[in-house]
Amino acid sequence: MNPEHNFPKRPLAPKALSRFDQWLLKNYPDTWSARTHMVLYYALLFAAAFYAICLVMPDDPRSTSMVGLWVTAGALISGIGLIFWLVYLFRFNVFKRFGTLAPGDRLRNFLVFYLTIFVLTVLVYIPFVTEKQKADATFTDEEVIRDANDVNYCVGLLVKNSFELSIKIDTIILVGSSEEAEQKNAELRARNDGEPRANSTTYAWREQNDYEWRMAEADSVQKIDFNTYVLFTFTKLQHVAPWYSHYNEFSMEPESHSAYDDSRKRLFTTLDLYYLIYRDNPKYSEEEATSRIRKMNAKYRLPMSSWNYVINHNYYGIVEIATDGSNLSEYINRKYDTWSMDHAMKNIMSRKHRFDTENVKSLALFTFYFVLCQVLLLFAFRHSTVKTFFLSILAGIIIAILTGLFLAVTRFHERGILVVLLVYYAVFLAISVTIGMSRVRSLVKGIALNFTFWMTYFIPLIIVGLYYSWMHKLHPYRPDAPEEYDRVFANEDLHYALAQYGGAALLLISIAFLFSRWYRTWYSQPEE
Amino acid sequence: MSHTALSEIDVFLRHGDHPLAVRRMMDLALDSKQRELMLRAMQLSSRFRIARNANPVNPWNEDLAQESRTLLHELSKATYPAAPGDSLLMQAHGVSKTYSSGAFSMKPTSLDLYAGQILGVVGENGNGKTTLLRCLAGQLAIDSGKISFAGLPDHDFYTLKNRVAFIPQRIPRWYGRLKDNLHFSAAISGVKGEENDLMVGFMLERFGLAGFAELTWNQISSGYRTRFEIARVLLQQPRVLILDEPLANLDIHAQQTLLSDLRFLVKSAVNRMTVLLTSQQLHEVEKAADSVMLIRQGQCIYQTGKTDVRSLGFALELETPATREEIAQALTVLEAQVHFNGGFFTVVSHQHPVQEMIKQLVIAGIPISYCRDISLSTKRLF
């Protein structure tokens, strides 16, 4: 009679897990039916196996990362796991069996779904972890940067007398709007008969990408007055660098590079190299410099690289350097194989810094929304009829198409889209409120309820977006008063962050006190 | 009530109706709400089941007899909760329903469902029995009229569906092991922990499902699926149990067992409920139900206590190799009319009761292979 003697047969499942499964079944059927405990167990098994495989697979940190393949494999297996879970999930549903529901049950259900899909999603990141571990075990940040500085310095010394160093000087003048920038630039072009000058001037608007890039890419930037900057760009002296982006004190988004900040400060920029090589003009031994480069080359060159073959066998032959240095990079590369070193260093550093704060933030945000969208769909499916759920999806597509057409025809701005979304939400919410008054399970009300549920999280974000959209219209950037602009928008990022937290809180509270009741009332109503 | 049950069990045991006696002892043990008695009853049932498997002809041995006597003695000493009265549980007044296609319309129908009673709904296929049941179960919206459940506000359909269990003719597929489904159903109704184990084990034994506990949907027959479904909904302790054609998938023996079980269950002191069922097995339903309702073309044309069929005279249903002329000849003195529906003869007399008709037939030497008094049966209205 002891029920523990006969557990369902599950591969690799210990008796303790089966015992726990049965305990949940008999005490917490809602949680049991979510099968989160099983997903967690099998996810743990898979994670251990996947981790071990990724760890033992040969992977040279200097080579191009194959993590995409591993992530795809992990995602496919995780997707299969998700499908299995959904199949099991749809077998039992306390809500649709009209079981006894306690207050807060739906909220717990939502959180359990979230946890399950989250676990299945983060499994995919395992290859990133093993890649980082392998790179960390082989190279340190300081080592790579020291080597890059060494290569750039030695190469600079060896070629400094072979060409004439050039310095390009540009001026950027900030104006208040894109229209004004366009107009001023047109005037400039007309004045120069359409030909750019050697030392060019550009009128730029603060929010233009081009402006940001030019500021960031310059080797040196001098601020002349409140809206005028002079940009100095030297012949490229940094031939090997462990990362792609450029950085100087006027970079518009320095925080986005913060992951590299500590080490970046020690990496010689072109300006540093100019000072070290041209200004200080040190004495050096050509033999020693060449030997140091060869040593680095041996350290970072991949043994099987086809490019190495080309270089080592002088496949193309050594080219002569042009006096103006226009083919400097190609010349240096063919002579010293800098591209291989540059490539290897970038590969190493990108592996090592996958989980830096900024990357983790982006990954966390992506994971949060990816999981949230799935849970919103799943929760709605579990609490409405199959027909209503799929008609809700169809209705969503049709509404999106019609709204898009309407906005295109009426030439609505971003604010218009946000206002339309708020109007939709108000309409869906109003329909959902009337569910309790009905004696029949209405398809329209079910669809409206699903939309209300899906949109609730995003409402604070939409409101903040609308607010800042208005504020940008009311307080445009003025080059003569940038502090006013900065003051008004000082807390914009904070407010967007708060809107996300607020959306989550609003959704969870609504599930506990509104959606659980509305879905309960709607689903139990008789059919037409 | 328990005294009646105890004496019934004693009679069953003395006359060798052992399966019935064991089931009845289980019901009584359940009514006692005493865990020890329930476990003992389950043990007796389990041993009897094993004995039947080993010796189908004569399974009742001295050990079982001794065990049953001991259990009966303990059941007689146990205290039982007072059975609640047969109060009105559910009421439908003027309920009508027309499908949007307009293909079928159920006319205004009224009925009262009392605790401890069985209402049988009979009628030909496509006449609205299932529509009525689905309306009462809160599955179909009604066009007019009112359905009320004692103690529930009108709009609370979720609680209504929690208390009214509906078992459709085509039982929805379930997944996983039979036993786990029962544990789940009990747990979602608040029967948790050790009580869950006890109740599921009890229901498995009570409905003869113990040997199938580990099996899945595909591994059991449709008859056992019906039993499973009944066990499942009973674990949820509904106040109203609605069954649509529950006898359809059962053999004759299983039909009798189910109907007698239902009769016991509605009278349970633990969960006194009402049962509403439809069936084509007219006589079986009439035998088990406290009242019968006949629906034709969406309209109730007969309801026990509200319609009188006595005015139609006495009627005998008869199966015989004799010809219609021979039967008419034998019954000439009774002035009876003889009808033939292709299978049975129906003999109707306005003056003479059925006993006299049979007497005349026997005197005339008419061989009778089957006969039934259908004077008060709804079959006369078909």
Coordinates of C-alpha atoms in Angstrom, one line a residue, chain A:
Chain A
M1 CA 0.0 0.0 0.0
N2 CA 3.0 2.3 0.4
P3 CA 2.9 4.6 -2.6
E4 CA 6.6 5.3 -2.5
H5 CA 7.4 2.0 -3.9
N6 CA 6.1 2.8 -7.3
F7 CA 7.5 6.0 -8.7
P8 CA 7.1 7.0 -12.4
K9 CA 10.1 5.9 -14.4
R10 CA 12.2 8.9 -15.2
P11 CA 15.7 8.6 -16.6
L12 CA 18.5 9.7 -14.3
A13 CA 16.1 10.7 -11.6
P14 CA 17.1 9.8 -8.0
K15 CA 14.5 8.4 -5.6
A16 CA 14.7 11.6 -3.5
L17 CA 13.5 13.6 -6.5
S18 CA 10.6 11.2 -7.2
R19 CA 9.7 11.4 -3.5
F20 CA 9.8 15.2 -3.6
D21 CA 7.7 15.1 -6.8
Q22 CA 5.1 13.0 -5.1
W23 CA 5.1 15.2 -2.0
L24 CA 4.5 18.2 -4.1
L25 CA 1.7 16.4 -6.0
K26 CA -0.1 15.7 -2.8
N27 CA 0.5 19.0 -1.1
Y28 CA 1.1 21.7 -3.6
P29 CA -0.6 20.6 -6.8
D30 CA -0.3 23.9 -8.5
T31 CA 3.4 24.1 -8.0
W32 CA 3.7 20.4 -8.9
S33 CA 1.9 20.9 -12.2
A34 CA 4.4 23.6 -13.2
R35 CA 7.1 20.9 -13.0
T36 CA 9.7 23.5 -12.1
H37 CA 11.5 21.1 -9.8
M38 CA 12.0 18.6 -12.7
V39 CA 13.2 21.3 -15.0
L40 CA 15.6 22.6 -12.4
Y41 CA 17.0 19.1 -11.8
Y42 CA 17.4 18.2 -15.5
A43 CA 18.7 21.7 -16.3
L44 CA 21.3 21.1 -13.7
L45 CA 22.3 17.8 -15.2
F46 CA 22.4 19.3 -18.7
A47 CA 24.3 22.3 -17.4
A48 CA 27.0 20.1 -15.8
A49 CA 27.3 18.0 -19.0
F50 CA 27.3 21.0 -21.3
Y51 CA 29.8 22.7 -19.1
A52 CA 32.1 19.7 -19.1
I53 CA 31.9 19.3 -22.9
C54 CA 32.6 23.0 -23.5
L55 CA 35.5 22.8 -21.1
V56 CA 37.2 19.8 -22.6
M57 CA 36.7 20.8 -26.2
P58 CA 39.9 22.3 -27.6
D59 CA 39.6 26.0 -28.0
D60 CA 42.5 28.4 -28.5
P61 CA 41.6 31.8 -27.0
R62 CA 43.6 33.5 -29.8
S63 CA 41.4 32.0 -32.5
T64 CA 38.1 33.3 -33.7
S65 CA 35.4 32.3 -31.2
M66 CA 33.2 29.5 -32.2
V67 CA 30.9 30.2 -29.3
G68 CA 28.0 31.0 -31.7
L69 CA 27.9 27.4 -32.7
W70 CA 27.9 26.2 -29.1
V71 CA 25.3 28.7 -28.1
T72 CA 23.1 27.6 -31.0
A73 CA 23.5 24.0 -30.0
G74 CA 22.7 24.9 -26.4
A75 CA 19.7 27.0 -27.5
L76 CA 18.4 24.1 -29.6
I77 CA 18.7 21.6 -26.7
S78 CA 17.2 24.2 -24.4
G79 CA 14.3 24.7 -26.9
I80 CA 13.7 21.0 -26.9
G81 CA 13.6 21.1 -23.1
L82 CA 11.1 24.0 -23.2
I83 CA 8.9 22.0 -25.6
F84 CA 9.0 19.0 -23.3
W85 CA 8.2 21.2 -20.4
L86 CA 5.2 22.7 -22.2
V87 CA 3.9 19.3 -23.1
Y88 CA 4.0 18.3 -19.4
L89 CA 2.7 21.6 -18.3
F90 CA -0.4 21.4 -20.4
R91 CA -1.4 18.1 -18.9
F92 CA -2.5 19.5 -15.5
N93 CA -4.0 22.8 -14.8
V94 CA -5.5 23.5 -11.4
F95 CA -7.1 26.7 -12.8
K96 CA -9.0 25.0 -15.6
R97 CA -10.0 22.1 -13.4
F98 CA -11.8 24.6 -11.1
G99 CA -9.7 23.5 -8.1
T100 CA -9.5 25.4 -4.9
L101 CA -7.5 28.6 -5.5
A102 CA -5.9 30.4 -2.7
P103 CA -5.1 34.2 -2.9
G104 CA -1.7 34.6 -4.4
D105 CA -1.8 31.3 -6.2
R106 CA -1.8 32.9 -9.7
L107 CA 1.1 35.2 -8.7
R108 CA 3.1 32.2 -7.5
N109 CA 2.3 30.4 -10.7
F110 CA 3.5 33.3 -12.7
L111 CA 6.8 33.5 -10.8
V112 CA 7.3 29.7 -11.0
F113 CA 6.8 29.9 -14.8
Y114 CA 9.3 32.8 -14.9
L115 CA 11.9 30.9 -13.0
T116 CA 11.5 27.8 -15.2
I117 CA 11.9 29.7 -18.5
F118 CA 14.7 31.7 -17.0
V119 CA 16.6 28.6 -16.1
L120 CA 16.1 27.1 -19.5
T121 CA 17.3 30.4 -21.1
V122 CA 20.5 30.9 -19.1
L123 CA 21.7 27.5 -19.9
V124 CA 22.6 28.9 -23.3
Y125 CA 25.2 31.2 -21.7
I126 CA 27.4 28.3 -20.5
P127 CA 29.8 28.4 -23.6
F128 CA 30.5 32.0 -22.8
V129 CA 31.6 31.1 -19.3
T130 CA 33.9 28.3 -20.4
E131 CA 35.4 30.5 -23.1
K132 CA 36.1 33.2 -20.5
Q133 CA 37.6 30.7 -18.1
K134 CA 40.0 29.3 -20.7
A135 CA 41.1 32.8 -21.8
D136 CA 41.5 33.9 -18.2
A137 CA 43.6 30.9 -17.5
T138 CA 45.9 31.6 -20.4
F139 CA 46.3 35.4 -20.6
T140 CA 46.0 38.2 -18.1
D141 CA 44.7 41.7 -19.2
E142 CA 48.0 43.3 -18.2
E143 CA 50.0 40.8 -20.2
V144 CA 48.0 41.4 -23.4
I145 CA 48.1 45.2 -23.1
R146 CA 51.8 45.2 -22.3
D147 CA 52.4 43.0 -25.3
A148 CA 50.3 45.3 -27.5
N149 CA 52.1 48.3 -26.3
D150 CA 55.5 46.6 -26.9
V151 CA 54.5 45.7 -30.5
N152 CA 53.2 49.1 -31.3
Y153 CA 56.2 50.8 -29.8
C154 CA 58.7 48.6 -31.6
V155 CA 57.0 48.8 -34.9
G156 CA 56.7 52.6 -34.6
L157 CA 60.5 52.8 -33.9
L158 CA 61.3 50.6 -36.9
V159 CA 59.2 52.4 -39.4
K160 CA 59.4 56.0 -38.1
N161 CA 62.0 57.1 -40.6
S162 CA 60.4 55.4 -43.6
F163 CA 57.5 57.9 -44.1
E164 CA 56.3 61.3 -43.2
L165 CA 53.9 61.6 -40.3
S166 CA 50.7 63.5 -41.2
I167 CA 48.3 65.2 -38.8
K168 CA 44.7 65.9 -40.0
I169 CA 42.9 68.8 -38.3
D170 CA 39.1 69.1 -38.4
T171 CA 36.7 71.5 -36.7
I172 CA 33.2 70.6 -35.5
I173 CA 30.7 73.3 -34.6
L174 CA 27.6 72.2 -32.7
V175 CA 24.3 73.6 -33.7
G176 CA 20.8 73.2 -32.3
S177 CA 19.1 71.0 -34.8
S178 CA 19.7 68.6 -37.7
E179 CA 18.0 71.1 -40.1
E180 CA 20.4 73.9 -39.0
A181 CA 23.4 71.5 -39.4
E182 CA 22.2 70.6 -42.9
Q183 CA 21.8 74.2 -43.9
K184 CA 25.2 75.3 -42.6
N185 CA 27.0 72.4 -44.2
A186 CA 25.3 73.2 -47.5
E187 CA 26.6 76.7 -47.2
L188 CA 30.1 75.5 -46.5
R189 CA 30.0 73.2 -49.5
A190 CA 28.8 76.0 -51.7
R191 CA 31.6 78.2 -50.5
N192 CA 34.2 75.6 -51.3
D193 CA 32.7 74.7 -54.7
G194 CA 31.7 71.3 -53.3
E195 CA 35.3 70.4 -52.5
P196 CA 36.3 69.5 -49.0
R197 CA 39.2 71.5 -47.6
A198 CA 42.2 69.8 -46.0
N199 CA 41.3 71.2 -42.6
S200 CA 37.5 70.8 -42.9
T201 CA 34.8 72.3 -40.8
T202 CA 31.5 70.6 -40.1
Y203 CA 28.4 71.8 -38.5
A204 CA 26.9 69.0 -36.5
W205 CA 23.9 68.3 -34.4
R206 CA 24.5 66.8 -31.0
E207 CA 22.4 63.8 -31.6
Q208 CA 24.0 62.8 -34.8
N209 CA 25.9 59.5 -34.8
D210 CA 28.5 60.9 -37.2
Y211 CA 29.4 63.6 -34.7
E212 CA 29.8 61.1 -31.9
W213 CA 32.0 58.8 -33.9
R214 CA 34.2 61.6 -35.2
M215 CA 34.8 62.9 -31.7
A216 CA 35.5 59.4 -30.5
E217 CA 37.9 58.4 -33.3
A218 CA 40.0 61.5 -33.1
D219 CA 43.4 61.0 -31.5
S220 CA 43.2 64.4 -29.8
V221 CA 40.3 66.8 -29.3
Q222 CA 40.6 70.4 -28.3
K223 CA 37.6 72.4 -27.1
I224 CA 37.8 75.9 -28.4
D225 CA 34.5 77.4 -27.0
F226 CA 31.1 76.2 -26.0
N227 CA 30.2 74.6 -29.3
T228 CA 33.5 74.4 -31.2
Y229 CA 35.9 71.5 -31.1
V230 CA 39.2 70.9 -33.0
L231 CA 39.9 67.3 -33.8
F232 CA 43.5 66.0 -34.4
T233 CA 44.0 62.8 -36.3
F234 CA 47.5 61.3 -36.8
T235 CA 48.7 58.7 -39.2
K236 CA 47.7 55.5 -37.4
L237 CA 50.5 54.4 -35.1
Q238 CA 48.4 51.9 -33.1
H239 CA 48.7 48.8 -35.3
V240 CA 47.8 46.2 -32.6
A241 CA 45.0 46.8 -30.1
P242 CA 43.1 44.3 -28.0
W243 CA 39.7 46.0 -28.7
Y244 CA 38.0 47.7 -31.5
S245 CA 36.6 50.9 -30.1
H246 CA 38.3 54.2 -29.7
Y247 CA 38.3 56.3 -26.7
N248 CA 39.2 59.9 -25.7
E249 CA 38.0 62.3 -23.1
F250 CA 35.3 63.6 -25.4
S251 CA 33.8 60.3 -26.3
M252 CA 30.1 60.7 -26.0
E253 CA 29.5 57.4 -24.2
P254 CA 32.5 56.7 -22.1
E255 CA 30.5 54.6 -19.8
S256 CA 29.9 52.0 -22.5
H257 CA 33.6 51.3 -22.5
S258 CA 34.0 51.2 -18.8
A259 CA 34.7 47.5 -18.8
Y260 CA 38.1 48.3 -20.3
D261 CA 38.8 51.4 -18.5
D262 CA 41.4 50.2 -16.1
S263 CA 43.4 48.4 -18.7
R264 CA 42.7 50.9 -21.4
K265 CA 44.4 53.6 -19.6
R266 CA 47.6 51.6 -19.9
L267 CA 47.2 50.9 -23.6
F268 CA 49.2 53.4 -25.7
T269 CA 47.0 55.5 -28.0
T270 CA 48.3 56.9 -31.2
L271 CA 48.9 60.2 -29.3
D272 CA 50.9 58.3 -26.6
L273 CA 52.9 56.6 -29.3
Y274 CA 53.5 59.9 -31.1
Y275 CA 54.9 61.4 -27.9
L276 CA 57.0 58.3 -27.1
I277 CA 58.4 57.7 -30.6
Y278 CA 58.5 61.1 -32.3
R279 CA 58.7 63.6 -29.5
D280 CA 61.0 61.7 -27.2
N281 CA 62.9 60.3 -30.1
P282 CA 64.5 57.5 -28.1
K283 CA 67.6 55.6 -29.2
Y284 CA 66.9 52.0 -30.1
S285 CA 68.5 48.8 -31.5
E286 CA 66.8 47.7 -34.7
E287 CA 67.8 44.1 -34.0
E288 CA 66.4 44.2 -30.5
A289 CA 63.1 45.8 -31.6
T290 CA 62.7 43.2 -34.4
S291 CA 63.5 40.4 -32.0
R292 CA 60.8 41.7 -29.6
I293 CA 58.2 41.8 -32.4
R294 CA 59.1 38.3 -33.5
K295 CA 58.8 37.1 -29.9
M296 CA 55.3 38.6 -29.7
N297 CA 54.5 37.2 -33.1
A298 CA 55.4 33.7 -31.9
K299 CA 53.3 34.2 -28.8
Y300 CA 50.1 35.3 -30.6
R301 CA 50.3 33.7 -34.0
L302 CA 48.0 30.8 -34.5
P303 CA 49.9 27.7 -35.7
M304 CA 47.3 26.7 -38.3
S305 CA 46.4 30.1 -39.6
S306 CA 46.4 30.3 -43.5
W307 CA 47.3 34.0 -43.1
N308 CA 50.5 32.9 -41.3
Y309 CA 51.4 30.8 -44.3
V310 CA 50.9 33.8 -46.6
I311 CA 53.1 35.9 -44.4
N312 CA 55.8 33.4 -43.6
H313 CA 56.2 32.4 -47.2
N314 CA 56.1 36.0 -48.3
Y315 CA 53.3 35.0 -50.6
Y316 CA 52.6 38.6 -51.9
G317 CA 56.1 39.8 -51.5
I318 CA 57.2 42.7 -49.4
V319 CA 55.8 46.0 -50.7
E320 CA 57.6 49.3 -50.4
I321 CA 56.3 51.8 -48.0
A322 CA 54.8 55.0 -49.6
T323 CA 56.5 58.2 -48.5
D324 CA 53.2 59.7 -47.2
G325 CA 52.5 56.5 -45.2
S326 CA 49.2 55.8 -47.0
N327 CA 50.0 52.1 -47.2
L328 CA 51.6 52.0 -43.8
S329 CA 49.3 49.4 -42.3
E330 CA 49.6 47.0 -45.2
Y331 CA 53.4 47.4 -45.2
I332 CA 53.7 46.8 -41.5
N333 CA 51.4 43.9 -41.6
R334 CA 53.3 42.2 -44.4
K335 CA 56.6 42.8 -42.7
Y336 CA 55.6 42.1 -39.0
D337 CA 52.4 40.1 -39.3
T338 CA 50.6 42.6 -37.0
W339 CA 47.1 41.7 -38.2
S340 CA 47.5 38.2 -36.8
M341 CA 48.6 39.6 -33.4
D342 CA 45.9 42.2 -33.5
H343 CA 43.3 39.6 -34.3
A344 CA 44.5 37.2 -31.6
M345 CA 44.6 39.9 -29.0
K346 CA 41.1 41.1 -29.8
N347 CA 39.8 37.4 -29.6
I348 CA 41.5 37.0 -26.2
M349 CA 40.1 40.2 -24.8
S350 CA 36.6 39.7 -26.1
R351 CA 36.5 36.3 -24.5
K352 CA 37.9 37.6 -21.2
H353 CA 35.4 40.5 -21.0
R354 CA 32.1 38.9 -22.0
F355 CA 30.8 39.2 -18.5
D356 CA 32.0 42.8 -17.8
T357 CA 29.4 45.0 -16.1
E358 CA 28.1 46.6 -19.3
N359 CA 27.9 43.3 -21.1
V360 CA 26.1 41.6 -18.2
K361 CA 23.7 44.5 -18.0
S362 CA 22.8 44.1 -21.7
L363 CA 22.6 40.3 -21.4
A364 CA 20.4 40.6 -18.2
L365 CA 18.1 43.1 -19.9
F366 CA 17.8 40.9 -23.0
T367 CA 17.2 37.8 -20.9
F368 CA 14.6 39.5 -18.7
Y369 CA 12.5 40.6 -21.7
F370 CA 13.0 37.4 -23.6
V371 CA 11.8 35.4 -20.6
L372 CA 9.0 37.9 -19.8
C373 CA 7.5 37.8 -23.2
Q374 CA 7.4 34.0 -23.1
V375 CA 5.9 34.0 -19.6
L376 CA 3.2 36.5 -20.6
L377 CA 2.2 34.4 -23.5
L378 CA 2.3 31.2 -21.5
F379 CA 0.3 32.6 -18.6
A380 CA -2.4 33.9 -20.9
F381 CA -2.6 30.5 -22.7
R382 CA -2.9 28.7 -19.3
H383 CA -5.8 31.0 -18.3
S384 CA -7.8 31.4 -21.5
T385 CA -9.3 29.0 -24.0
V386 CA -7.1 27.9 -26.9
K387 CA -9.5 29.7 -29.4
T388 CA -9.3 32.9 -27.5
F389 CA -5.6 32.8 -27.1
F390 CA -4.8 32.3 -30.7
L391 CA -7.5 34.8 -31.8
S392 CA -5.8 37.3 -29.4
I393 CA -2.5 36.7 -31.2
L394 CA -4.3 37.2 -34.6
A395 CA -6.1 40.3 -33.3
G396 CA -2.7 41.7 -32.1
I397 CA -1.2 41.3 -35.6
I398 CA -4.2 42.9 -37.3
I399 CA -4.3 45.8 -34.8
A400 CA -0.6 46.3 -35.3
I401 CA -1.0 46.4 -39.1
L402 CA -4.0 48.8 -39.0
T403 CA -2.3 51.0 -36.5
G404 CA 0.8 51.1 -38.6
L405 CA -1.2 52.1 -41.6
F406 CA -3.1 54.8 -39.7
L407 CA 0.1 56.2 -38.3
A408 CA 1.7 56.2 -41.7
V409 CA -1.2 58.0 -43.4
T410 CA -1.6 60.5 -40.6
R411 CA 2.2 61.0 -40.3
F412 CA 2.1 60.5 -36.5
H413 CA 5.2 61.1 -34.6
E414 CA 6.7 58.8 -31.9
R415 CA 4.4 60.5 -29.4
G416 CA 1.4 59.6 -31.5
I417 CA 2.4 55.9 -31.3
L418 CA 2.7 56.0 -27.6
V419 CA -0.6 57.8 -27.2
V420 CA -2.3 55.2 -29.4
L421 CA -0.9 52.5 -27.2
L422 CA -2.3 54.2 -24.1
V423 CA -5.7 54.5 -25.7
Y424 CA -5.7 50.9 -26.7
Y425 CA -4.8 49.9 -23.1
A426 CA -7.6 52.1 -21.7
V427 CA -10.1 50.5 -24.0
F428 CA -8.9 46.9 -23.2
L429 CA -8.9 47.7 -19.5
A430 CA -12.4 49.2 -19.7
I431 CA -13.7 46.0 -21.4
S432 CA -11.8 43.8 -18.9
V433 CA -13.5 45.6 -16.0
T434 CA -16.9 44.6 -17.3
I435 CA -16.1 40.9 -17.3
G436 CA -17.9 40.4 -13.9
M437 CA -21.1 41.8 -15.3
S438 CA -21.4 39.2 -18.0
R439 CA -23.2 35.9 -17.7
V440 CA -21.6 34.5 -20.9
R441 CA -18.0 33.9 -21.7
S442 CA -17.4 36.5 -24.4
L443 CA -14.7 36.0 -26.9
V444 CA -14.1 39.8 -27.2
K445 CA -13.8 40.2 -23.5
G446 CA -11.3 37.3 -23.4
I447 CA -9.2 38.9 -26.1
A448 CA -9.4 42.3 -24.3
L449 CA -8.3 40.6 -21.1
N450 CA -5.3 39.0 -22.7
F451 CA -4.3 42.4 -24.2
T452 CA -4.7 44.1 -20.9
F453 CA -2.5 41.5 -19.3
W454 CA 0.2 41.6 -21.9
M455 CA 0.4 45.5 -21.9
T456 CA 0.3 46.2 -18.2
Y457 CA 4.0 45.8 -17.7
F458 CA 4.8 48.2 -20.4
I459 CA 2.4 51.0 -19.4
P460 CA 4.9 52.8 -17.0
L461 CA 7.5 52.6 -19.8
I462 CA 5.1 54.1 -22.3
I463 CA 4.2 56.9 -19.9
V464 CA 7.8 57.8 -19.3
G465 CA 8.6 57.6 -23.0
L466 CA 5.7 59.9 -23.7
Y467 CA 6.8 62.3 -21.0
Y468 CA 10.3 62.5 -22.3
S469 CA 9.1 62.7 -25.9
W470 CA 7.2 65.9 -24.9
M471 CA 10.2 67.2 -22.9
H472 CA 12.5 66.8 -25.9
K473 CA 10.0 68.8 -28.0
L474 CA 9.7 71.5 -25.3
H475 CA 13.4 71.6 -24.4
P476 CA 15.5 71.0 -27.5
Y477 CA 19.3 71.0 -27.2
R478 CA 20.7 74.5 -27.5
P479 CA 24.5 74.8 -28.0
D480 CA 24.5 78.1 -26.1
A481 CA 22.7 76.6 -23.1
P482 CA 23.7 72.9 -22.8
E483 CA 23.5 72.9 -19.0
E484 CA 19.7 73.6 -19.3
Y485 CA 19.3 70.5 -21.5
D486 CA 21.5 68.4 -19.2
R487 CA 19.4 69.6 -16.2
V488 CA 16.1 68.7 -17.7
F489 CA 17.2 65.3 -18.9
A490 CA 19.6 64.5 -16.0
N491 CA 17.3 61.7 -14.6
E492 CA 16.0 60.3 -17.9
D493 CA 17.8 57.0 -17.6
L494 CA 16.9 56.7 -13.9
H495 CA 13.2 57.3 -14.8
Y496 CA 13.3 54.6 -17.5
A497 CA 14.9 52.2 -15.1
L498 CA 12.2 53.1 -12.5
A499 CA 9.5 52.6 -15.1
Q500 CA 10.8 49.0 -15.7
Y501 CA 10.8 48.2 -12.0
G502 CA 7.4 49.9 -11.7
G503 CA 6.0 47.9 -14.6
A504 CA 7.2 44.7 -13.0
A505 CA 5.6 45.7 -9.6
L506 CA 2.4 46.8 -11.4
L507 CA 2.2 43.5 -13.3
L508 CA 2.7 41.4 -10.2
I509 CA 0.2 43.3 -8.1
S510 CA -2.3 43.2 -10.9
I511 CA -1.9 39.4 -11.3
A512 CA -2.5 38.9 -7.5
F513 CA -5.5 41.2 -7.2
L514 CA -7.0 41.8 -10.7
F515 CA -6.0 39.3 -13.4
S516 CA -6.4 36.2 -11.2
R517 CA -10.0 37.4 -10.5
W518 CA -10.8 38.5 -14.0
Y519 CA -9.4 35.3 -15.6
R520 CA -11.2 33.2 -13.0
T521 CA -14.5 34.9 -13.6
W522 CA -14.2 35.0 -17.4
Y523 CA -13.0 31.3 -17.8
S524 CA -15.8 29.9 -15.6
Q525 CA -18.6 31.7 -17.4
P526 CA -20.8 29.5 -19.6
E527 CA -20.2 29.4 -23.4
E528 CA -22.6 30.9 -25.8

